[in-house]
GROMACS .gro file of N, CA and C in nm:
model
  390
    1UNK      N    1   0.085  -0.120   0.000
    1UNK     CA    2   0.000   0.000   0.000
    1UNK      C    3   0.088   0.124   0.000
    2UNK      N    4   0.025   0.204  -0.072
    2UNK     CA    5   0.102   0.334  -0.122
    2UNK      C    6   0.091   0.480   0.007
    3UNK      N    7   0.198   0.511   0.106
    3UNK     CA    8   0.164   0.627   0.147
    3UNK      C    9   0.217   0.744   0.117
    4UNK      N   10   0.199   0.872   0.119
    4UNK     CA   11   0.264   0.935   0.170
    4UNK      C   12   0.208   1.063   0.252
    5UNK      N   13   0.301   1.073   0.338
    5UNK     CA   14   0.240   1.142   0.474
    5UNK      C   15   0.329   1.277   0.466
    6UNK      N   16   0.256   1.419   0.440
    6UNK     CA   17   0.364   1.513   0.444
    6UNK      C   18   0.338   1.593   0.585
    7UNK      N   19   0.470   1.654   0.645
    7UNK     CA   20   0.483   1.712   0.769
    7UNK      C   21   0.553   1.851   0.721
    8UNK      N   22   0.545   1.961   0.841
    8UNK     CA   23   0.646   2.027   0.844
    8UNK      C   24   0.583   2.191   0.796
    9UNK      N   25   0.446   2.203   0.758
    9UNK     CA   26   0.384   2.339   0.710
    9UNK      C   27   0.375   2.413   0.846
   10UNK      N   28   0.315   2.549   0.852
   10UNK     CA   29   0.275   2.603   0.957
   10UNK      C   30   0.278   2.758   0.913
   11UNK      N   31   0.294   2.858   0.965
   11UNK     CA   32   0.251   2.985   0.983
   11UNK      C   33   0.411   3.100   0.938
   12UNK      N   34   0.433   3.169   0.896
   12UNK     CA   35   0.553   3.222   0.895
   12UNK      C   36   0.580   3.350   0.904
   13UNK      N   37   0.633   3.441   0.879
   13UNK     CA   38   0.637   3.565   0.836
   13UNK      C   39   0.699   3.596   0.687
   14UNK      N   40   0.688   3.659   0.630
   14UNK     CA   41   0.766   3.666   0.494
   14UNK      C   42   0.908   3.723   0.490
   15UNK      N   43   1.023   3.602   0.448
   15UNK     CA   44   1.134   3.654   0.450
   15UNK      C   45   1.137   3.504   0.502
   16UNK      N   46   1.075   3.450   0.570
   16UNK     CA   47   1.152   3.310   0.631
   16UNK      C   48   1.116   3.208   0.601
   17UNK      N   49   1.171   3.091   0.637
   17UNK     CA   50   1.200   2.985   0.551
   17UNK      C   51   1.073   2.819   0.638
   18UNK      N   52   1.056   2.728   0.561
   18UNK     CA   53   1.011   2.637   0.640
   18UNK      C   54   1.069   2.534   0.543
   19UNK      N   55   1.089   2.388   0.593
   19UNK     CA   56   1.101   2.252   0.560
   19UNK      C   57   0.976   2.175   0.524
   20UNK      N   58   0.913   2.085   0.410
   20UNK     CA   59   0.815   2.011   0.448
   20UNK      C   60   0.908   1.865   0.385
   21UNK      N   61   0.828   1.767   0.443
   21UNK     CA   62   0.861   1.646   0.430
   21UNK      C   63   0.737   1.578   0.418
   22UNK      N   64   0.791   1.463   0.341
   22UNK     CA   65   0.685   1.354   0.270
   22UNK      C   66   0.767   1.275   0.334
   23UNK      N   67   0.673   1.132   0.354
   23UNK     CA   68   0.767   1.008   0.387
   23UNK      C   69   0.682   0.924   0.318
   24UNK      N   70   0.751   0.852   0.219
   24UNK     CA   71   0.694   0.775   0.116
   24UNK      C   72   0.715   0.630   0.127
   25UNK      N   73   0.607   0.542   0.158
   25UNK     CA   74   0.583   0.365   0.187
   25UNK      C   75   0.521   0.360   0.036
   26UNK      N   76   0.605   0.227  -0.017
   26UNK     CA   77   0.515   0.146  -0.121
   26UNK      C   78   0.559   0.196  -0.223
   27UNK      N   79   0.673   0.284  -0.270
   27UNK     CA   80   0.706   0.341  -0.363
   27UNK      C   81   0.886   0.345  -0.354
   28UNK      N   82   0.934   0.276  -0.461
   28UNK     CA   83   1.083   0.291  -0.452
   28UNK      C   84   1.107   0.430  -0.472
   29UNK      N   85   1.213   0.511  -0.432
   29UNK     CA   86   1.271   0.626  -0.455
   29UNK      C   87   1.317   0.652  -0.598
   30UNK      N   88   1.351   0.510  -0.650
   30UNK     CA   89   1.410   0.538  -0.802
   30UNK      C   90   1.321   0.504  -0.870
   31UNK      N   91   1.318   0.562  -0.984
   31UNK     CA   92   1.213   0.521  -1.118
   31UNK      C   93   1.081   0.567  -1.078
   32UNK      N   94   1.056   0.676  -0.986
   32UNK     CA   95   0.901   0.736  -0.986
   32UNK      C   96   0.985   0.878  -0.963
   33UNK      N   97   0.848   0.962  -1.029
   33UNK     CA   98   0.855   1.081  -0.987
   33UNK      C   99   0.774   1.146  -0.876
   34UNK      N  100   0.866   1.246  -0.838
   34UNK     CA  101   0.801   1.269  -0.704
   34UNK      C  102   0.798   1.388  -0.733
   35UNK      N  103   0.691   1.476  -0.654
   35UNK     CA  104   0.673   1.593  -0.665
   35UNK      C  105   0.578   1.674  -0.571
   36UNK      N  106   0.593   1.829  -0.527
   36UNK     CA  107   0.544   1.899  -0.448
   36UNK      C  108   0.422   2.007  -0.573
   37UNK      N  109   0.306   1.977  -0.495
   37UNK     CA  110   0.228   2.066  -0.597
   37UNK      C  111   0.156   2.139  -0.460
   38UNK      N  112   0.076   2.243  -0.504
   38UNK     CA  113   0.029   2.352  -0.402
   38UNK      C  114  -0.098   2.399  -0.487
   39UNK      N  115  -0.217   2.430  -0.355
   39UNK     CA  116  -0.323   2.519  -0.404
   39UNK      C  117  -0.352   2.644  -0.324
   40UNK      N  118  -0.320   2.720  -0.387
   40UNK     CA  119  -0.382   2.871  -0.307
   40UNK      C  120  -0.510   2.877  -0.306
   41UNK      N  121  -0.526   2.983  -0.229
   41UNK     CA  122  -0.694   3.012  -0.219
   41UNK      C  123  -0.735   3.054  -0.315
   42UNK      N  124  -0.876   3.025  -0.359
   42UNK     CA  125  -0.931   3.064  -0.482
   42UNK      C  126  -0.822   3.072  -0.617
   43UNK      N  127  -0.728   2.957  -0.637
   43UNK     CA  128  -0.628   2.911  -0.733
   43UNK      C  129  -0.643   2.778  -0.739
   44UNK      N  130  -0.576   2.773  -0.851
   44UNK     CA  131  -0.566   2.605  -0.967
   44UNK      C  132  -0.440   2.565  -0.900
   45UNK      N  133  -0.445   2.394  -0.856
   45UNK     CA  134  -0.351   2.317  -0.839
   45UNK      C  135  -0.233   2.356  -0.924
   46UNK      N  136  -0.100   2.374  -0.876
   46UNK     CA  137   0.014   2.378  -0.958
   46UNK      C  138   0.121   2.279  -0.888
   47UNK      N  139   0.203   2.282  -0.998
   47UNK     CA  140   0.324   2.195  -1.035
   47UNK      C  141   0.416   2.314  -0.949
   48UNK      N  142   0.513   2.279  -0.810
   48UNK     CA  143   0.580   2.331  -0.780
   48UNK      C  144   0.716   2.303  -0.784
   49UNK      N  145   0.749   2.164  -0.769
   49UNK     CA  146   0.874   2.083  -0.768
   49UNK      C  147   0.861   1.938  -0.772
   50UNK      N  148   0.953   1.878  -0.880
   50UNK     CA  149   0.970   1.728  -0.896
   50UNK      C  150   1.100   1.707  -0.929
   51UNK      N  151   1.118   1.566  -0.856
   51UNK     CA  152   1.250   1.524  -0.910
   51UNK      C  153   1.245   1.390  -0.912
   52UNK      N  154   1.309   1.320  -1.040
   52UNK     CA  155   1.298   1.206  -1.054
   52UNK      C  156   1.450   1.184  -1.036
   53UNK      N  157   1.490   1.045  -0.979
   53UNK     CA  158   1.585   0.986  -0.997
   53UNK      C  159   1.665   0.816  -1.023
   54UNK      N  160   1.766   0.806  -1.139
   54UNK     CA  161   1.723   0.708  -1.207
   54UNK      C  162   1.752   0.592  -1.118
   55UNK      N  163   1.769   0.459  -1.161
   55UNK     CA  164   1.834   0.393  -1.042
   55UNK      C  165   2.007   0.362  -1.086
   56UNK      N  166   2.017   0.473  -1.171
   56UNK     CA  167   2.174   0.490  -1.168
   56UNK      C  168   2.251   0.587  -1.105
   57UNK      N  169   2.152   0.679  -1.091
   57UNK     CA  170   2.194   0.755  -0.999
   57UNK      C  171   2.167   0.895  -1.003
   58UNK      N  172   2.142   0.890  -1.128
   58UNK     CA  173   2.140   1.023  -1.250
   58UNK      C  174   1.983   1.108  -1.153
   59UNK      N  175   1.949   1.265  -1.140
   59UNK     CA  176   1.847   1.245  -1.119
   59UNK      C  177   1.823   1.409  -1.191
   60UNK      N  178   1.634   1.448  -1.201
   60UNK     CA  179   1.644   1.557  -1.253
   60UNK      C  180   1.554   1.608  -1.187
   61UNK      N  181   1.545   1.763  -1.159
   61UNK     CA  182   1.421   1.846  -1.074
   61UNK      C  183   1.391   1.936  -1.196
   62UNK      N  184   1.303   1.940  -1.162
   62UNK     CA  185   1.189   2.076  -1.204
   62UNK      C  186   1.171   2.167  -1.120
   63UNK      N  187   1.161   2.332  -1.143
   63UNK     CA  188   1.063   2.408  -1.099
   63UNK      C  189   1.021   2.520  -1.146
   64UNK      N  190   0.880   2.531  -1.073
   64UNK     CA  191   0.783   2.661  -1.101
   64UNK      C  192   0.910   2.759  -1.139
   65UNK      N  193   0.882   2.862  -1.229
   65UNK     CA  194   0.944   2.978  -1.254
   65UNK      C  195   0.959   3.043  -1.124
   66UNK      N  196   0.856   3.106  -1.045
   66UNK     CA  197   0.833   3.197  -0.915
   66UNK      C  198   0.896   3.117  -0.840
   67UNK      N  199   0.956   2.991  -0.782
   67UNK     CA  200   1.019   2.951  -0.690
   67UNK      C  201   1.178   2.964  -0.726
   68UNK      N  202   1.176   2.951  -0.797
   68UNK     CA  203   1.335   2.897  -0.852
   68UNK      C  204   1.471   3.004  -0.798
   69UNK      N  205   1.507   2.948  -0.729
   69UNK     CA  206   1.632   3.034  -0.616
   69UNK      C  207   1.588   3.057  -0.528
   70UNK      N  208   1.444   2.972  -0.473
   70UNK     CA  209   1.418   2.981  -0.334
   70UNK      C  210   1.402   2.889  -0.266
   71UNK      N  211   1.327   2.813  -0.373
   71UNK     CA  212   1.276   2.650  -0.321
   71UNK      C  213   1.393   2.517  -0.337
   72UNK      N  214   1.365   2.420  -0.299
   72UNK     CA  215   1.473   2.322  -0.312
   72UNK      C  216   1.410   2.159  -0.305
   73UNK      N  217   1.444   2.101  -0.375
   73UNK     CA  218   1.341   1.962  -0.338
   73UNK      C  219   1.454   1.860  -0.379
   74UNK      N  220   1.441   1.771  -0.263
   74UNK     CA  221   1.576   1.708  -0.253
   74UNK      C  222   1.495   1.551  -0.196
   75UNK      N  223   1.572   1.444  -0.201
   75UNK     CA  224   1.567   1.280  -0.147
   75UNK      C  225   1.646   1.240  -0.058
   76UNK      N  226   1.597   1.207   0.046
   76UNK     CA  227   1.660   1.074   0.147
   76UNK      C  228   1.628   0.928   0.148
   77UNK      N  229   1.708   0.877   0.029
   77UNK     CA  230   1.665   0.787  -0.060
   77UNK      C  231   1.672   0.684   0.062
   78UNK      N  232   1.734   0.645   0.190
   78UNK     CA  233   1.728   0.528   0.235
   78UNK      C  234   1.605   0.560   0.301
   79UNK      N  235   1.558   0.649   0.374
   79UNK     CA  236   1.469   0.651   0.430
   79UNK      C  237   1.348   0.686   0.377
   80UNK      N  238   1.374   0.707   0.264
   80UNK     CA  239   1.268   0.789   0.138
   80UNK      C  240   1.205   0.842   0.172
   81UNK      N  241   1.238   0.986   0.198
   81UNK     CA  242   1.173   1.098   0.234
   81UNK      C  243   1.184   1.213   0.124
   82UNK      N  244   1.118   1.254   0.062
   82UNK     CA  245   1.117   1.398  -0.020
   82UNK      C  246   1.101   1.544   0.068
   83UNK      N  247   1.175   1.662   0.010
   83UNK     CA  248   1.216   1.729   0.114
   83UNK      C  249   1.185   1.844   0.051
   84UNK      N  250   1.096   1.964   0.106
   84UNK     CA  251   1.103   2.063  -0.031
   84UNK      C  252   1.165   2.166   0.065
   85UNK      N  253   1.257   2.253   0.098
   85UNK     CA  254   1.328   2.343   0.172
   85UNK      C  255   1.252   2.529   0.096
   86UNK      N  256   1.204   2.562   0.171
   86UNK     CA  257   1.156   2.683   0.110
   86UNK      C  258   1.203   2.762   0.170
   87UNK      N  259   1.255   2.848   0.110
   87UNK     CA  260   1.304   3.000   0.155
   87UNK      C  261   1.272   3.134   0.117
   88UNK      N  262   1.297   3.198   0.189
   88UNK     CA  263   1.226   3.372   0.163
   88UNK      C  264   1.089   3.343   0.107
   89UNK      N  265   1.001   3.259   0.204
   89UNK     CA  266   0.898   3.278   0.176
   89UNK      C  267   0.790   3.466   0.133
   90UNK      N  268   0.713   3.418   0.078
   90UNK     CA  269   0.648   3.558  -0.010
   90UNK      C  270   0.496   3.497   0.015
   91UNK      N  271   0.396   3.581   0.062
   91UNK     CA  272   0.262   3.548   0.094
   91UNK      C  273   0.191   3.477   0.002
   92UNK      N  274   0.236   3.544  -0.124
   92UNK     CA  275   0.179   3.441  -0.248
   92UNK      C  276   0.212   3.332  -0.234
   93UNK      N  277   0.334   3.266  -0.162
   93UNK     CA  278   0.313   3.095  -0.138
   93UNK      C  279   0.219   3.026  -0.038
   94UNK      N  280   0.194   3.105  -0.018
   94UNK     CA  281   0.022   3.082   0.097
   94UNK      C  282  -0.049   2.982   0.028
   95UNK      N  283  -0.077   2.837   0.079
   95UNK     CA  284  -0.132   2.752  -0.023
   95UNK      C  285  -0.070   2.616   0.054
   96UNK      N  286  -0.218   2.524   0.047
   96UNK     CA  287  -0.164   2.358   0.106
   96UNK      C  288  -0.079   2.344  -0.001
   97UNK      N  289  -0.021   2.252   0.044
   97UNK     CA  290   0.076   2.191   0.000
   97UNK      C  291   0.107   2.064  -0.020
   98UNK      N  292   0.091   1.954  -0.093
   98UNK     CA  293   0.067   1.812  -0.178
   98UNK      C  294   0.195   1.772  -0.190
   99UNK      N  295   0.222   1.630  -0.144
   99UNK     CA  296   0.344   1.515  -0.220
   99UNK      C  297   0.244   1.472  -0.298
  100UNK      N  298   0.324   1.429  -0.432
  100UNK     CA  299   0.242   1.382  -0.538
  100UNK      C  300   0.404   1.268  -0.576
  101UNK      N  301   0.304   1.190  -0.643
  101UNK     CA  302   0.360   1.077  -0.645
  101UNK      C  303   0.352   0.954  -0.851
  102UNK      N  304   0.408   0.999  -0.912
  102UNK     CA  305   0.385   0.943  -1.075
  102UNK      C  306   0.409   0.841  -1.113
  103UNK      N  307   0.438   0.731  -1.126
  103UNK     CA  308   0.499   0.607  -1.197
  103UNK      C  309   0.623   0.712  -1.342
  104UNK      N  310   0.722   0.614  -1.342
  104UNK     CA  311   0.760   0.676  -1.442
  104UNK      C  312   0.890   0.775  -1.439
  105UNK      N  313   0.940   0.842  -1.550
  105UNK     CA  314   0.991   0.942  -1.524
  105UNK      C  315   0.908   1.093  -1.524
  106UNK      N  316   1.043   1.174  -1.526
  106UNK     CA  317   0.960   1.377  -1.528
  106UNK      C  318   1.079   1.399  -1.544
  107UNK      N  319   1.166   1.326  -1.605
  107UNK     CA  320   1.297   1.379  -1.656
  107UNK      C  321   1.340   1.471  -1.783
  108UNK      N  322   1.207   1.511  -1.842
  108UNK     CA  323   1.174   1.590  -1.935
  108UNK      C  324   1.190   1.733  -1.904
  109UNK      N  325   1.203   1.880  -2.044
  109UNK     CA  326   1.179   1.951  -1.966
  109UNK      C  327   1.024   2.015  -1.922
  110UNK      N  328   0.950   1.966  -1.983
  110UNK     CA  329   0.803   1.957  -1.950
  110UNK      C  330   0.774   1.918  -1.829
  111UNK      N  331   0.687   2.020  -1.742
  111UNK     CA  332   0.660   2.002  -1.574
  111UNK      C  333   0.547   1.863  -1.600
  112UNK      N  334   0.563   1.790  -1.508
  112UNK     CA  335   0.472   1.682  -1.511
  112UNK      C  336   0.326   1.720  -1.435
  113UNK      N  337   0.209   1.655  -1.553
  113UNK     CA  338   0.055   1.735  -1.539
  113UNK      C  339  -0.004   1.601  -1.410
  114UNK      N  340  -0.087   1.679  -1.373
  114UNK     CA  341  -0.178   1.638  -1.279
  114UNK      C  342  -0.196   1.484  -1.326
  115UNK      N  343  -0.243   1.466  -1.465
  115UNK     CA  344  -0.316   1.398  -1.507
  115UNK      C  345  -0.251   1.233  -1.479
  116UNK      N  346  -0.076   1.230  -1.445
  116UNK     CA  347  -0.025   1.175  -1.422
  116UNK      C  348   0.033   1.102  -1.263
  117UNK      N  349  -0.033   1.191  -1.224
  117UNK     CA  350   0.003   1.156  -1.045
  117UNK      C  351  -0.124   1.015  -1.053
  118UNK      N  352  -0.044   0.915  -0.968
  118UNK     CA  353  -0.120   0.851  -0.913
  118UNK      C  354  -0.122   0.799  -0.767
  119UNK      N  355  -0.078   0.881  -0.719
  119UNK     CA  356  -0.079   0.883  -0.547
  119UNK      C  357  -0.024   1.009  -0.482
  120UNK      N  358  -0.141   1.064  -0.368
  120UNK     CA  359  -0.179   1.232  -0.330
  120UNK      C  360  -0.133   1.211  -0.124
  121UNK      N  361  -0.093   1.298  -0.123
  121UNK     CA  362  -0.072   1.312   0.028
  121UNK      C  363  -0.164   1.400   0.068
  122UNK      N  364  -0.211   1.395   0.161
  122UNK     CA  365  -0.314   1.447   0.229
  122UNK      C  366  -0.303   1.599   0.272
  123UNK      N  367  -0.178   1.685   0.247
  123UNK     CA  368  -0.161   1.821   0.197
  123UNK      C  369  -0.114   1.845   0.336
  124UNK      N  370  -0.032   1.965   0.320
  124UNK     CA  371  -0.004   2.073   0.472
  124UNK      C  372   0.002   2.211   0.428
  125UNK      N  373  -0.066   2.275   0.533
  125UNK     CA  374  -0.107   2.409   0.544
  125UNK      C  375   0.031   2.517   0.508
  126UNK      N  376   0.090   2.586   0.458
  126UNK     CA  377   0.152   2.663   0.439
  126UNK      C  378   0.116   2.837   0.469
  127UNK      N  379   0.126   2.926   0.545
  127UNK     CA  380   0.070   3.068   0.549
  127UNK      C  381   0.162   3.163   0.584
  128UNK      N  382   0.205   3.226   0.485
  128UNK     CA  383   0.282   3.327   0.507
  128UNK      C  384   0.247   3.509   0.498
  129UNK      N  385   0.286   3.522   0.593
  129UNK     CA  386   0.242   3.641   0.697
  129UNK      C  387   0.311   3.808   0.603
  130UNK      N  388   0.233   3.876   0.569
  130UNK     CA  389   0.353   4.008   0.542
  130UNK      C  390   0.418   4.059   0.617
   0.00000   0.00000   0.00000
């Protein structure tokens, strides 16, 4: 059975940083893609960060334009945990926050669509403060 359980959202001020974590059962670390997607209020699910990695070793991330030199999404492949490190948070990242989970690669440069996740974490709250 497939989990994943994400931790680590909460309340912030803008300018500072939070950790979330997924811990992923039922899914090898290599050969799926993993990924952080987010919904703001009154906003459409988006593609925030994925990274696939091969089981050679090779691996590749994606991200949103608006994150990129802030965010970070990284693997603790023995313990298989996905890790998204956010920094200088900005209120506009105000929005739960989803491990998403693909069969496959996202080693493309095309962000991988919804339509492809087939296993959802039950989301964490993210709110950042001006």
């Amino acid at each position: 059975q497939v989990q994943l359980v994400e931790s680590g959202g909460g309340s912030v001020k803008g300018g500072e940083g939070l950790r979330l974590s997924c811990a992923v059962s039922g899914l090898s670390p290599y050969g799926t893609c993993m990924a952080w997607f987010r919904q703001g209020p009154a906003k459409e699910r988006e593609l925030v960060a994925s990274i696939y990695t091969t089981a050679e070793g090779s691996y590749y991330r994606y991200y949103l334009a608006s994150v990129k030199g802030r965010f970070s999404i990284d693997q603790e492949y023995v313990k298989n945990i996905v890790f998204l490190q956010m920094n200088s948070l900005k209120p506009e990242d105000t929005a739960t926050y989803y491990c998403a989970a693909a069969p496959g690669s996202c080693s493309t440069p095309a962000p991988l669509s919804e339509g492809r996740v087939a296993y959802w974490g039950q989301g964490t709250q993210v709110t950042v403060s001006s």
